[in-house]
Short mmCIF file of C-alpha atoms and ligand atoms in Angstrom, two decimals:
data_model
loop_
_atom_site.label_atom_id
_atom_site.label_comp_id
_atom_site.label_asym_id
_atom_site.label_seq_id
_atom_site.Cartn_x
_atom_site.Cartn_y
_atom_site.Cartn_z
CA MET Z 247 -128.48 -13.92 -102.49
CA GLN Z 248 -131.75 -12.63 -103.65
CA ALA Z 249 -133.58 -13.39 -100.41
CA TYR Z 250 -131.65 -10.66 -98.62
CA ASN Z 251 -132.19 -7.99 -101.22
CA GLN Z 252 -134.98 -5.65 -100.45
CA SER Z 253 -136.64 -2.58 -101.75
CA LEU Z 254 -136.35 -0.23 -98.89
CA GLN Z 255 -135.82 3.40 -98.38
CA ARG Z 256 -133.80 3.41 -95.24
CA PRO Z 257 -135.11 5.91 -92.69
CA SER Z 258 -132.23 8.34 -92.23
CA SER Z 259 -132.05 11.36 -90.00
CA GLY Z 260 -132.01 13.77 -92.95
CA ALA Z 261 -135.03 13.33 -95.16
CA ARG Z 262 -136.82 10.66 -93.19
CA PRO Z 263 -139.45 8.95 -95.32
CA ARG Z 264 -142.83 8.35 -93.77
CA SER Z 265 -142.86 4.73 -94.77
CA TYR Z 266 -140.50 1.95 -95.77
CA LYS Z 267 -140.53 -1.74 -96.70
CA THR Z 268 -138.31 -4.58 -95.68
CA GLU Z 269 -138.22 -8.30 -95.33
CA CYS Z 270 -137.71 -9.55 -91.80
CA ILE Z 271 -137.85 -12.51 -89.42
CA ILE Z 272 -140.31 -12.23 -86.53
CA LEU Z 273 -138.31 -12.71 -83.31
CA ARG Z 274 -141.16 -12.26 -80.83
CA ALA Z 275 -144.69 -10.96 -80.55
CA HIS Z 276 -146.73 -9.69 -77.62
CA PRO Z 277 -150.36 -8.67 -77.22
CA MET Z 278 -150.90 -4.95 -76.72
CA ARG Z 279 -154.00 -3.04 -75.68
CA ASP Z 280 -157.12 -3.49 -77.77
CA ALA Z 281 -156.36 -6.08 -80.43
CA ASP Z 282 -152.90 -4.76 -81.25
CA ARG Z 283 -149.67 -6.68 -81.25
CA LEU Z 284 -146.09 -5.58 -80.58
CA VAL Z 285 -143.66 -7.44 -82.82
CA VAL Z 286 -139.89 -7.46 -82.60
CA VAL Z 287 -138.34 -8.30 -85.96
CA LEU Z 288 -134.88 -8.61 -87.44
CA ALA Z 289 -134.37 -7.08 -90.89
CA PRO Z 290 -131.26 -7.75 -93.00
CA SER Z 291 -129.99 -4.20 -93.25
CA LEU Z 292 -132.10 -2.30 -90.70
CA GLY Z 293 -131.36 -4.57 -87.76
CA LYS Z 294 -133.76 -5.23 -84.90
CA LEU Z 295 -136.99 -3.21 -85.01
CA LYS Z 296 -139.90 -2.91 -82.57
CA LEU Z 297 -143.15 -2.42 -84.43
CA THR Z 298 -146.84 -2.32 -83.62
CA ALA Z 299 -149.41 -4.15 -85.69
CA ARG Z 300 -152.84 -2.61 -85.15
CA GLY Z 301 -155.73 -4.99 -84.91
CA ALA Z 302 -153.41 -7.93 -85.56
CA ARG Z 303 -155.19 -10.07 -82.96
CA LYS Z 304 -158.61 -9.64 -84.56
CA VAL Z 305 -159.88 -12.73 -86.31
CA ALA Z 306 -160.42 -10.84 -89.57
CA SER Z 307 -157.02 -9.14 -89.48
CA LYS Z 308 -155.05 -9.23 -92.71
CA LEU Z 309 -151.80 -8.93 -90.74
CA GLY Z 310 -152.23 -11.52 -87.98
CA GLY Z 311 -150.95 -14.85 -89.27
CA HIS Z 312 -148.25 -13.24 -91.39
CA LEU Z 313 -146.55 -11.87 -88.29
CA ASP Z 314 -146.23 -15.11 -86.31
CA VAL Z 315 -142.92 -15.73 -84.60
CA LEU Z 316 -140.34 -17.49 -86.83
CA ASN Z 317 -141.97 -16.32 -90.07
CA ARG Z 318 -139.96 -14.57 -92.73
CA ALA Z 319 -142.25 -11.84 -94.00
CA ARG Z 320 -142.27 -8.77 -96.18
CA VAL Z 321 -143.64 -5.83 -94.28
CA ALA Z 322 -144.66 -2.29 -95.12
CA ILE Z 323 -144.05 0.08 -92.24
CA ALA Z 324 -145.18 3.62 -91.47
CA VAL Z 325 -142.99 5.77 -89.26
CA GLY Z 326 -144.76 6.32 -85.94
CA HIS Z 327 -144.20 8.31 -82.76
CA THR Z 328 -143.28 5.66 -80.21
CA PHE Z 329 -143.12 2.64 -82.46
CA ASP Z 330 -143.22 2.36 -86.22
CA VAL Z 331 -146.42 0.72 -87.44
CA VAL Z 332 -146.87 -2.30 -89.69
CA THR Z 333 -149.31 -1.34 -92.45
CA GLY Z 334 -149.00 -4.47 -94.56
CA ALA Z 335 -147.44 -7.90 -94.14
CA GLU Z 336 -147.04 -10.98 -96.26
CA SER Z 337 -145.29 -14.10 -94.99
CA GLU Z 338 -142.79 -15.61 -97.43
CA GLU Z 339 -141.62 -18.60 -95.36
CA THR Z 340 -143.53 -19.99 -92.40
CA PHE Z 341 -141.42 -23.07 -91.48
CA PRO Z 342 -144.34 -25.45 -90.80
CA SER Z 343 -142.10 -28.46 -90.02
CA VAL Z 344 -140.29 -26.42 -87.37
CA LYS Z 345 -143.54 -25.32 -85.74
CA ALA Z 346 -144.89 -28.88 -85.76
CA ALA Z 347 -142.01 -30.59 -83.91
CA LEU Z 348 -141.25 -29.55 -80.34
CA PRO Z 349 -137.45 -30.16 -80.36
CA ARG Z 350 -137.07 -28.06 -83.52
CA LEU Z 351 -139.49 -25.42 -82.33
CA ALA Z 352 -137.75 -25.10 -78.96
CA GLU Z 353 -134.33 -24.55 -80.58
CA ALA Z 354 -135.79 -22.11 -83.11
CA LEU Z 355 -137.51 -20.05 -80.39
CA TYR Z 356 -134.30 -20.12 -78.37
CA LEU Z 357 -132.37 -18.70 -81.36
CA MET Z 358 -134.98 -15.95 -81.84
CA GLU Z 359 -134.61 -14.99 -78.17
CA LEU Z 360 -130.81 -15.14 -78.35
CA ALA Z 361 -130.70 -12.81 -81.36
CA ASP Z 362 -133.12 -10.46 -79.61
CA LEU Z 363 -130.95 -10.37 -76.48
CA LEU Z 364 -127.62 -10.02 -78.30
CA LEU Z 365 -128.57 -7.34 -80.83
CA PRO Z 366 -129.23 -3.67 -80.08
CA GLU Z 367 -132.16 -1.96 -81.80
CA ALA Z 368 -131.83 -0.40 -85.26
CA ASP Z 369 -128.23 -1.53 -85.72
CA PRO Z 370 -127.58 -3.41 -89.00
CA HIS Z 371 -126.55 -7.04 -88.46
CA PRO Z 372 -126.91 -8.81 -91.82
CA ALA Z 373 -124.73 -11.73 -90.70
CA SER Z 374 -127.07 -12.45 -87.78
CA TYR Z 375 -130.04 -12.27 -90.13
CA ARG Z 376 -128.38 -14.72 -92.49
CA ALA Z 377 -127.49 -17.06 -89.62
CA LEU Z 378 -131.08 -17.08 -88.31
CA LEU Z 379 -132.61 -17.63 -91.73
CA GLU Z 380 -130.19 -20.44 -92.61
CA SER Z 381 -130.84 -22.05 -89.22
CA LEU Z 382 -134.60 -21.95 -89.70
CA ARG Z 383 -134.22 -23.47 -93.16
CA ALA Z 384 -131.91 -26.19 -91.80
CA LEU Z 385 -134.42 -27.03 -89.06
CA GLN Z 386 -137.20 -27.06 -91.64
CA ASP Z 387 -135.09 -29.51 -93.70
CA GLY Z 388 -134.82 -31.84 -90.72
CA ARG Z 389 -131.22 -31.18 -89.72
CA GLU Z 390 -130.13 -32.13 -86.20
CA PRO Z 391 -131.60 -29.36 -83.99
CA ALA Z 392 -128.73 -29.28 -81.46
CA ALA Z 393 -126.09 -28.94 -84.20
CA VAL Z 394 -128.08 -26.18 -85.90
CA ALA Z 395 -128.45 -24.36 -82.58
CA ARG Z 396 -124.74 -24.58 -81.65
CA HIS Z 397 -123.73 -23.43 -85.14
CA ALA Z 398 -126.11 -20.47 -84.89
CA GLU Z 399 -124.89 -19.59 -81.38
CA LEU Z 400 -121.35 -19.28 -82.72
CA ALA Z 401 -122.51 -17.19 -85.70
CA LEU Z 402 -124.58 -14.86 -83.51
CA LEU Z 403 -121.77 -14.51 -80.96
CA ALA Z 404 -119.31 -13.77 -83.78
CA ASP Z 405 -121.56 -11.10 -85.29
CA ALA Z 406 -122.00 -9.48 -81.87
CA GLY Z 407 -118.20 -9.42 -81.45
CA PHE Z 408 -117.94 -12.29 -78.97
CA LEU Z 409 -116.68 -15.24 -81.03
CA PRO Z 410 -114.71 -17.42 -78.59
CA GLU Z 411 -111.00 -17.76 -79.36
CA LEU Z 412 -110.48 -21.46 -80.19
CA ARG Z 413 -106.83 -21.71 -81.25
CA ARG Z 414 -104.64 -19.59 -78.98
CA CYS Z 415 -104.60 -19.27 -75.21
CA VAL Z 416 -106.55 -16.11 -74.35
CA ALA Z 417 -104.20 -15.50 -71.40
CA CYS Z 418 -100.74 -15.90 -72.96
CA GLY Z 419 -101.35 -16.20 -76.70
CA ALA Z 420 -99.56 -19.53 -77.06
CA GLY Z 421 -100.99 -22.13 -79.41
CA VAL Z 422 -103.19 -24.55 -77.48
CA GLN Z 423 -101.58 -27.93 -76.82
CA PRO Z 424 -103.87 -30.92 -77.35
CA ASP Z 425 -105.62 -32.06 -74.19
CA ARG Z 426 -104.03 -29.51 -71.86
CA HIS Z 427 -106.48 -26.73 -72.58
CA ARG Z 428 -109.62 -25.63 -70.73
CA PHE Z 429 -112.44 -23.34 -71.80
CA ALA Z 430 -112.73 -19.97 -70.05
CA PRO Z 431 -116.07 -18.24 -70.84
CA ALA Z 432 -115.15 -15.10 -68.88
CA LEU Z 433 -111.87 -14.74 -70.78
CA GLY Z 434 -113.51 -15.38 -74.15
CA GLY Z 435 -112.00 -18.68 -75.25
CA VAL Z 436 -109.54 -21.45 -74.54
CA VAL Z 437 -106.68 -21.24 -72.05
CA CYS Z 438 -103.54 -23.37 -72.18
CA GLY Z 439 -102.53 -25.76 -69.41
CA VAL Z 440 -99.61 -23.55 -68.34
CA CYS Z 441 -101.20 -20.22 -67.51
CA PRO Z 442 -101.58 -19.97 -63.73
CA GLY Z 443 -104.74 -18.50 -62.29
CA ALA Z 444 -106.55 -18.94 -65.58
CA SER Z 445 -108.34 -22.01 -64.27
CA ALA Z 446 -110.97 -20.20 -62.14
CA GLY Z 447 -114.38 -20.51 -63.72
CA THR Z 448 -113.07 -22.65 -66.55
CA LEU Z 449 -114.64 -25.78 -67.98
CA PRO Z 450 -112.96 -28.90 -69.26
CA LEU Z 451 -113.25 -29.20 -73.03
CA SER Z 452 -112.24 -32.37 -74.82
CA LEU Z 453 -110.10 -32.17 -77.93
CA SER Z 454 -113.04 -33.58 -79.92
CA ALA Z 455 -115.34 -30.83 -78.69
CA LEU Z 456 -112.72 -28.16 -79.43
CA LYS Z 457 -112.30 -29.47 -82.97
CA VAL Z 458 -116.05 -29.50 -83.51
CA LEU Z 459 -116.28 -25.90 -82.31
CA ARG Z 460 -113.54 -24.86 -84.75
CA HIS Z 461 -115.32 -26.73 -87.53
CA PHE Z 462 -118.65 -25.06 -86.68
CA ALA Z 463 -117.04 -21.62 -86.63
CA GLU Z 464 -115.67 -22.10 -90.15
CA ARG Z 465 -118.43 -24.00 -91.94
CA SER Z 466 -121.98 -23.50 -93.11
CA VAL Z 467 -124.85 -24.84 -91.04
CA GLY Z 468 -125.16 -27.72 -93.52
CA GLY Z 469 -121.52 -28.68 -92.94
CA ALA Z 470 -122.01 -28.45 -89.19
CA ALA Z 471 -125.16 -30.56 -89.16
CA ALA Z 472 -123.53 -33.22 -91.35
CA LEU Z 473 -120.93 -34.02 -88.67
CA ASP Z 474 -121.55 -37.15 -86.65
CA ILE Z 475 -121.33 -35.91 -83.07
CA GLY Z 476 -121.97 -38.11 -80.04
CA PRO Z 477 -124.16 -37.02 -77.12
CA ALA Z 478 -121.17 -36.46 -74.79
CA VAL Z 479 -119.56 -33.97 -77.17
CA HIS Z 480 -122.93 -32.33 -77.80
CA ALA Z 481 -123.30 -31.83 -74.05
CA GLU Z 482 -119.83 -30.27 -73.89
CA LEU Z 483 -120.62 -27.88 -76.74
CA GLN Z 484 -123.88 -26.87 -75.09
CA ASP Z 485 -122.05 -26.23 -71.78
CA ALA Z 486 -119.21 -24.24 -73.35
CA LEU Z 487 -121.37 -22.04 -75.58
CA GLY Z 488 -124.13 -21.72 -72.97
CA SER Z 489 -121.54 -20.46 -70.47
CA SER Z 490 -120.15 -17.97 -73.00
CA ILE Z 491 -123.66 -16.67 -73.68
CA ARG Z 492 -124.49 -16.37 -69.97
CA PHE Z 493 -121.29 -14.41 -69.50
CA VAL Z 494 -121.94 -12.07 -72.45
CA LEU Z 495 -125.61 -11.45 -71.53
CA ASP Z 496 -125.17 -11.69 -67.76
CA ARG Z 497 -128.19 -14.00 -67.77
CA GLN Z 498 -129.47 -17.20 -69.33
CA PRO Z 499 -132.03 -16.86 -72.12
CA ASN Z 500 -135.41 -18.14 -70.88
CA ALA Z 501 -135.76 -20.57 -73.74
CA ALA Z 502 -132.35 -22.16 -73.02
CA ALA Z 503 -133.61 -23.67 -69.78
CA PHE Z 504 -136.65 -24.98 -71.60
CA VAL Z 505 -134.52 -26.62 -74.29
CA GLU Z 506 -132.36 -28.24 -71.61
CA ARG Z 507 -135.39 -29.65 -69.81
CA LEU Z 508 -136.77 -30.91 -73.09
CA SER Z 509 -133.55 -32.68 -74.05
CA ARG Z 510 -133.38 -34.67 -70.80
ZN1 ZN H 142 -101.61 -19.63 -71.72
#
């Protein structure tokens, strides 16, 4: 996969280079003092990085538009004291169809926030990078935004070590019997109908929704988005994964509430 290859000299503790290059996805951007911008990016093999872009908010800036949120860009970075500094940037994919349609944009921004919240800084997470990039491309191609988002949630949870268990009861280990299971976000997956005390804080989960979750966990985003899923099952998926994410993060991502309001 050529898109993930990169010419970079990884900053290591030994002989730390003064500059490096990487491709990255822009997760978020904030104004800083003067005309500077703080950008949080995800790079395939360097993980999440906080960088400053000097003068990026000036009209004549050569960096500005390349560092917009959602863009995939190639950046040149100089090692700095507090933050490393972007010295050059060129956007490679800007996902115009995503930015132009609110339902797609809302899900995309939600996924950027989710990756930012789930991933620690400077810790390589190539699978999360791949999941975000494939999700952005699927949204750009007009795939169903909710399916893309649920698929990405599972991929990001899996890469962070929190993939929900979908086949065996997380309390007793028995195979889940059809239609007797519930979903237990705090326990990290499904519980069988037999385990006592495992019902606190659990959600009902239809067999259809469980099967879709298993399918999503095993397939590409294209395979996930090709499934014909009714609104009731979509709502169940959103509840189950949203609850898992709230449990893992101990909060709800800001953009999740916005997406919910938008979808009503
Ligand atoms: Zn059980």
